[in-house]
Amino acid sequence: MLIRFKGHIAESEVTDQVLYVDRRRFLALGAAGAAAMMFPVGRADAGALDYTKGAVTLDEKMTPFEAVTTYNNYYEFGTDKEDPARVAPGKLKTTPWTVSVEGECAKPAKLAYDDLIKPHQLEERIYRMRCVEGWSMVIPWVGVPLAQVLKRFEPTSKAKYVEFTTLADPAQMPGIRSRVLDWPYTEGLRMDEALHSLTLLAVGLYGQELLPQNGAPIRLVVPWKYGFKSIKSIVKIRFTETQPATAWNKSAPGEYGFYSNVNPAVDHPRWSQAKERRIGEFLRRETLPFNGYADQVAGLYAGMDLKAQF
Ligand code: MTE
């Protein structure tokens, strides 16, 4: 992503850092830890969730729990990959949690976490996730299709987009004292993207409640878009008639567009998007259009010039 204070980071440096961190962690953990990375188990201090195995699965090796929960982007807690796991657990207070649903809908409401999530059956969805920086993971999320949640608020015919906002509390989030982004972090989807059956409102991973570094207690997961669209720790959902501004697009419009679909044919100005390094693997693999979900989602963009609308 954009790291203003650290200057330009070449893709090779980023991917080398991924390998370096992986190797260092592997060595530091010793034999037991290494086994845990390969055969991840959940953490005792995170709540177990009641969920069904979803219909959407993936025949690819899952990224170990250890890596999913310690190699993160969550700039509200710092810009280094290890900052969120180091800082967020002691700082982010996730109960009570309230989400305000506003804008172009017949039934706006402010709902406590339980009232928003508990009416729904949670399911597990194993998704590929790809970061614009060139690394990827396979994560077993637990959540509810966003469409099921949004429909309860009865969006009107004027609702063409959905805007999401993350909590921005300097007392809990030391990273927002830096001006690396214009806080609060916001993201947006077109209504048909938000209602697509792959779009998940996630509350857990590996069968347990989300840890703070992964965006507890509620985050978005949009598997055919670059990771930055998958906004964490959501406190506001707003239906809008016009395309909402997004945090990364505001900060660097030439680098981050509104759509942000994974597209190996359109390079980021600083990073090729043709290949990616799956965390835990050494050789880079080809990046697939729409991150491998083209059959399901390419139709949403029929007729659009995806080079211009990146
Ligand atoms: N949401 C907020 N609020 N702040 C962030 O910095 N980073 C994004 C996204 N959501 C981010 C965020 C980016 S760049 C990525 S790649 C994913 O979260 C990373 O999710 P993960 O750490 O759970 O893998």
Coordinates of C-alpha atoms and ligand atoms in Angstrom, one line a residue:
M1 CA 0.0 0.0 0.0
L2 CA 1.1 3.6 0.2
I3 CA 3.7 4.0 2.9
R4 CA 4.5 7.7 2.7
F5 CA 6.9 7.8 5.7
K6 CA 9.0 4.9 4.4
G7 CA 9.3 5.9 0.8
H8 CA 9.1 3.7 -2.2
I9 CA 9.2 -0.1 -1.5
A10 CA 9.9 -2.2 -4.6
E11 CA 7.8 -5.3 -5.1
S12 CA 10.9 -7.5 -4.8
E13 CA 11.6 -6.0 -1.4
V14 CA 8.0 -6.6 -0.3
T15 CA 8.0 -10.2 -1.3
D16 CA 11.5 -10.7 0.1
Q17 CA 10.1 -9.3 3.4
V18 CA 7.3 -11.8 3.2
L19 CA 9.8 -14.7 2.9
Y20 CA 12.0 -13.2 5.5
V21 CA 9.2 -12.8 8.1
D22 CA 8.0 -16.3 7.3
R23 CA 11.4 -17.9 7.7
R24 CA 12.3 -15.9 10.8
R25 CA 9.0 -16.8 12.4
F26 CA 9.4 -20.5 11.4
L27 CA 12.8 -20.6 13.0
A28 CA 11.8 -18.7 16.1
L29 CA 8.8 -21.0 16.7
G30 CA 10.9 -24.1 16.9
A31 CA 9.6 -27.6 16.1
A32 CA 6.3 -27.2 18.0
G33 CA 5.5 -23.9 16.5
A34 CA 6.5 -25.0 13.1
A35 CA 4.0 -27.9 13.4
A36 CA 1.4 -25.4 14.6
M37 CA 2.0 -23.4 11.4
M38 CA 1.5 -26.4 9.3
F39 CA -1.4 -27.8 11.2
P40 CA -3.0 -24.7 12.6
V41 CA -5.3 -24.8 15.5
G42 CA -7.3 -22.0 17.0
R43 CA -6.4 -19.9 19.9
A44 CA -7.9 -20.7 23.3
D45 CA -8.7 -17.0 24.0
A46 CA -10.8 -16.4 20.9
G47 CA -14.5 -17.4 21.1
A48 CA -15.6 -20.4 19.2
L49 CA -18.4 -19.8 16.7
D50 CA -21.4 -21.8 15.8
Y51 CA -21.4 -22.1 12.0
T52 CA -22.1 -24.5 9.1
K53 CA -19.6 -25.5 6.5
G54 CA -20.5 -23.3 3.5
A55 CA -21.1 -24.4 0.0
V56 CA -18.2 -22.2 -1.2
T57 CA -14.9 -24.0 -0.7
L58 CA -11.6 -24.2 -2.4
D59 CA -9.2 -27.1 -3.2
E60 CA -6.1 -25.2 -2.1
K61 CA -4.0 -25.4 1.0
M62 CA -5.1 -23.0 3.6
T63 CA -2.7 -20.4 5.0
P64 CA -1.8 -21.3 8.6
F65 CA -3.7 -19.5 11.3
E66 CA -0.4 -18.2 12.6
A67 CA 0.3 -16.3 9.4
V68 CA -3.3 -15.1 8.9
T69 CA -3.2 -13.5 12.4
T70 CA 0.3 -12.1 12.5
Y71 CA 1.0 -10.8 8.9
N72 CA -1.6 -8.0 8.6
N73 CA -2.5 -4.7 7.1
Y74 CA -4.5 -2.6 9.5
Y75 CA -3.0 0.9 9.4
E76 CA -5.0 2.1 12.4
F77 CA -2.5 0.1 14.4
G78 CA 0.7 0.9 12.4
T79 CA 2.0 0.3 8.9
D80 CA 4.3 -2.7 9.6
K81 CA 2.8 -6.1 8.9
E82 CA 3.5 -7.1 12.5
D83 CA 2.1 -4.0 14.1
P84 CA -1.6 -5.1 14.2
A85 CA -1.0 -8.4 16.0
R86 CA 1.3 -6.6 18.4
V87 CA -0.8 -3.6 19.1
A88 CA -4.5 -4.3 18.4
P89 CA -5.3 -7.1 20.8
G90 CA -4.5 -5.0 23.9
K91 CA -6.1 -1.8 22.5
L92 CA -9.2 -2.5 20.4
K93 CA -12.4 -2.9 22.5
T94 CA -14.8 -5.0 20.5
T95 CA -17.7 -5.3 23.1
P96 CA -20.0 -3.6 23.1
W97 CA -20.0 -2.9 19.4
T98 CA -22.7 -1.0 17.5
V99 CA -23.1 -0.7 13.7
S100 CA -25.2 2.2 12.3
V101 CA -27.0 1.5 9.0
E102 CA -28.0 4.7 7.3
G103 CA -28.8 6.5 4.1
E104 CA -31.1 5.3 1.2
C105 CA -33.1 2.7 3.1
A106 CA -36.6 2.4 4.5
K107 CA -35.4 1.0 7.9
P108 CA -32.2 2.7 9.1
A109 CA -31.1 1.5 12.5
K110 CA -28.3 1.4 15.0
L111 CA -27.8 -2.2 16.0
A112 CA -25.7 -4.0 18.6
Y113 CA -23.5 -6.7 17.2
D114 CA -25.8 -9.5 18.4
D115 CA -28.9 -7.9 16.8
L116 CA -27.0 -7.4 13.5
I117 CA -25.4 -10.8 13.3
K118 CA -27.4 -13.3 15.5
P119 CA -30.5 -13.5 13.3
H120 CA -28.3 -15.1 10.6
Q121 CA -26.9 -18.6 10.2
L122 CA -23.1 -18.2 10.1
E123 CA -21.2 -20.2 7.4
E124 CA -17.6 -21.0 6.6
R125 CA -16.3 -19.8 3.2
I126 CA -12.8 -20.6 2.2
Y127 CA -11.6 -17.8 -0.1
R128 CA -8.4 -16.7 -1.8
M129 CA -7.4 -13.3 -0.8
R130 CA -4.9 -11.2 -2.7
C131 CA -3.2 -8.0 -1.6
V132 CA -2.2 -5.4 -4.2
E133 CA 1.3 -5.6 -2.7
G134 CA 1.7 -9.0 -4.4
W135 CA 1.1 -11.6 -1.7
S136 CA -1.9 -13.8 -1.2
M137 CA -3.5 -16.2 1.4
V138 CA -6.3 -18.8 1.5
I139 CA -8.5 -18.1 4.5
P140 CA -11.4 -20.0 6.0
W141 CA -13.7 -17.1 6.9
V142 CA -16.9 -17.4 9.0
G143 CA -19.6 -15.0 8.3
V144 CA -22.9 -14.2 6.6
P145 CA -23.5 -13.2 3.0
L146 CA -23.7 -9.4 3.1
A147 CA -26.9 -9.4 1.0
Q148 CA -28.8 -11.2 3.7
V149 CA -27.9 -8.5 6.2
L150 CA -28.4 -5.5 3.9
K151 CA -31.9 -6.6 2.8
R152 CA -33.2 -6.3 6.3
F153 CA -32.8 -2.5 6.1
E154 CA -34.8 -2.3 2.8
P155 CA -32.6 -0.2 0.6
T156 CA -34.6 2.1 -1.6
S157 CA -34.4 2.4 -5.4
K158 CA -32.0 5.3 -4.9
A159 CA -29.5 3.0 -3.2
K160 CA -26.9 2.5 -5.9
Y161 CA -23.8 2.1 -3.7
V162 CA -22.9 1.0 -0.2
E163 CA -20.3 2.9 1.9
F164 CA -18.6 1.2 4.8
T165 CA -16.7 3.0 7.6
T166 CA -14.2 1.7 10.2
L167 CA -14.0 2.9 13.8
A168 CA -11.6 5.8 14.2
D169 CA -10.8 6.2 17.9
P170 CA -7.3 7.6 18.6
A171 CA -7.5 6.2 22.2
Q172 CA -7.7 2.7 20.8
M173 CA -5.9 3.1 17.5
P174 CA -2.5 4.6 17.8
G175 CA -1.9 4.5 14.1
I176 CA -4.5 7.2 13.3
R177 CA -2.3 9.8 14.9
S178 CA -0.2 9.5 11.7
R179 CA -1.7 11.0 8.6
V180 CA -0.9 8.1 6.4
L181 CA -4.6 8.0 5.5
D182 CA -7.5 10.4 5.9
W183 CA -9.4 8.7 8.8
P184 CA -11.8 7.1 9.2
Y185 CA -11.0 4.4 6.8
T186 CA -13.9 4.1 4.3
E187 CA -14.6 1.7 1.4
G188 CA -17.5 1.3 -1.0
L189 CA -19.1 -1.2 -3.3
R190 CA -21.6 -0.8 -6.1
M191 CA -25.0 -2.2 -5.0
D192 CA -24.8 -5.3 -7.2
E193 CA -21.3 -6.1 -5.9
A194 CA -22.5 -5.7 -2.3
L195 CA -25.4 -8.0 -3.0
H196 CA -23.3 -10.6 -4.8
S197 CA -23.5 -14.0 -3.1
L198 CA -19.6 -14.1 -2.7
T199 CA -19.5 -10.9 -0.6
L200 CA -19.3 -11.8 3.0
L201 CA -19.7 -10.0 6.2
A202 CA -17.1 -11.9 8.2
V203 CA -17.1 -12.3 12.0
G204 CA -14.5 -15.1 12.3
L205 CA -11.9 -17.2 10.7
Y206 CA -10.7 -20.8 11.4
G207 CA -14.0 -21.3 13.3
Q208 CA -13.3 -18.6 15.9
E209 CA -14.3 -15.0 16.4
L210 CA -12.0 -12.6 14.5
L211 CA -9.0 -11.4 16.4
P212 CA -8.6 -7.6 16.5
Q213 CA -5.8 -7.6 14.0
N214 CA -8.1 -9.2 11.4
G215 CA -10.8 -6.6 11.9
A216 CA -12.9 -7.8 14.8
P217 CA -15.7 -7.9 15.4
I218 CA -17.2 -7.4 11.9
R219 CA -15.4 -6.9 8.6
L220 CA -16.0 -7.2 4.9
V221 CA -14.5 -9.9 2.7
V222 CA -14.7 -9.4 -1.1
P223 CA -12.6 -12.1 -2.6
W224 CA -12.4 -10.9 -6.2
K225 CA -11.0 -7.5 -5.2
Y226 CA -7.7 -6.5 -3.7
G227 CA -7.5 -6.9 0.0
F228 CA -7.8 -3.2 0.8
K229 CA -11.5 -3.3 -0.2
S230 CA -12.1 -5.8 2.7
I231 CA -12.6 -3.1 5.3
K232 CA -12.2 -4.0 9.0
S233 CA -14.0 -3.2 12.2
I234 CA -17.1 -1.7 10.6
V235 CA -19.1 0.8 12.6
K236 CA -21.2 2.3 9.8
I237 CA -22.9 1.1 6.6
R238 CA -24.5 3.7 4.4
F239 CA -26.6 3.3 1.3
T240 CA -25.8 6.1 -1.2
E241 CA -27.1 7.3 -4.5
T242 CA -23.6 8.4 -5.7
Q243 CA -20.3 6.6 -5.7
P244 CA -18.7 7.0 -2.2
A245 CA -15.1 8.2 -1.7
T246 CA -12.8 5.5 -0.5
A247 CA -9.7 5.9 1.8
W248 CA -7.1 4.6 -0.6
N249 CA -8.5 6.3 -3.6
K250 CA -8.6 9.7 -1.8
S251 CA -5.0 9.1 -0.7
A252 CA -3.6 8.1 -4.1
P253 CA -6.1 8.3 -6.9
G254 CA -3.6 7.2 -9.5
E255 CA -2.8 4.0 -7.6
Y256 CA -6.1 2.9 -6.2
G257 CA -9.4 3.1 -8.1
F258 CA -12.9 2.5 -6.9
Y259 CA -13.3 -0.9 -8.4
S260 CA -10.0 -2.5 -7.4
N261 CA -10.8 -5.8 -9.0
V262 CA -7.9 -8.3 -9.0
N263 CA -6.6 -7.9 -12.6
P264 CA -3.3 -9.3 -13.7
A265 CA -3.5 -7.2 -16.9
V266 CA -3.5 -3.9 -15.1
D267 CA -0.4 -3.1 -13.1
H268 CA -0.3 -0.9 -10.0
P269 CA 2.2 1.9 -10.7
R270 CA 4.6 0.4 -8.2
W271 CA 3.9 -3.3 -8.4
S272 CA 3.2 -5.7 -11.2
Q273 CA -0.1 -7.5 -10.7
A274 CA 0.7 -10.5 -13.0
K275 CA 2.0 -12.8 -10.3
E276 CA 1.7 -13.2 -6.6
R277 CA 3.5 -15.0 -3.7
R278 CA 1.2 -17.2 -1.6
I279 CA 2.3 -16.8 2.0
G280 CA 4.3 -19.8 2.9
E281 CA 5.3 -20.7 -0.7
F282 CA 8.5 -19.8 -2.3
L283 CA 7.7 -19.7 -6.0
R284 CA 5.4 -17.0 -7.3
R285 CA 2.2 -18.1 -9.1
E286 CA 0.2 -16.4 -11.8
T287 CA -2.5 -14.1 -10.6
L288 CA -5.9 -15.0 -12.0
P289 CA -8.4 -12.5 -13.3
F290 CA -10.8 -11.5 -10.6
N291 CA -8.6 -13.6 -8.3
G292 CA -10.1 -16.8 -9.8
Y293 CA -13.7 -15.8 -9.3
A294 CA -14.3 -14.6 -12.9
D295 CA -17.0 -17.2 -13.6
Q296 CA -19.1 -15.8 -10.8
V297 CA -18.3 -12.1 -11.1
A298 CA -17.0 -11.0 -14.5
G299 CA -20.6 -10.4 -15.6
L300 CA -20.9 -7.6 -13.1
Y301 CA -18.4 -5.6 -15.3
A302 CA -19.6 -6.5 -18.8
G303 CA -19.1 -3.5 -21.1
M304 CA -16.8 -1.7 -18.7
D305 CA -13.2 -0.7 -19.6
L306 CA -11.4 -2.2 -16.7
K307 CA -8.1 -0.5 -17.6
A308 CA -9.8 2.9 -17.1
Q309 CA -12.0 1.8 -14.3
F310 CA -9.4 0.0 -12.2
Ligands
MTE1 N1 -9.3 -2.0 7.0 C1 -8.9 -0.9 7.7 N2 -9.8 -0.3 8.5 N3 -7.6 -0.5 7.8 C2 -6.7 -1.1 7.0 O1 -5.5 -0.6 7.0 N4 -6.1 -2.7 5.3 C3 -6.7 -3.4 4.1 C4 -7.9 -4.3 4.5 N5 -8.8 -3.7 5.4 C5 -7.1 -2.1 6.1 C6 -8.4 -2.6 6.2 C7 -5.7 -4.2 3.4 S1 -4.5 -3.3 2.6 C8 -5.7 -5.5 3.4 S2 -4.6 -6.4 2.4 C9 -6.6 -6.3 4.3 O2 -7.4 -5.5 5.1 C10 -5.8 -7.3 5.1 O3 -6.6 -8.1 5.9 P1 -5.9 -9.1 6.9 O4 -4.9 -8.4 7.7 O5 -7.0 -9.7 7.7 O6 -5.3 -10.2 6.0

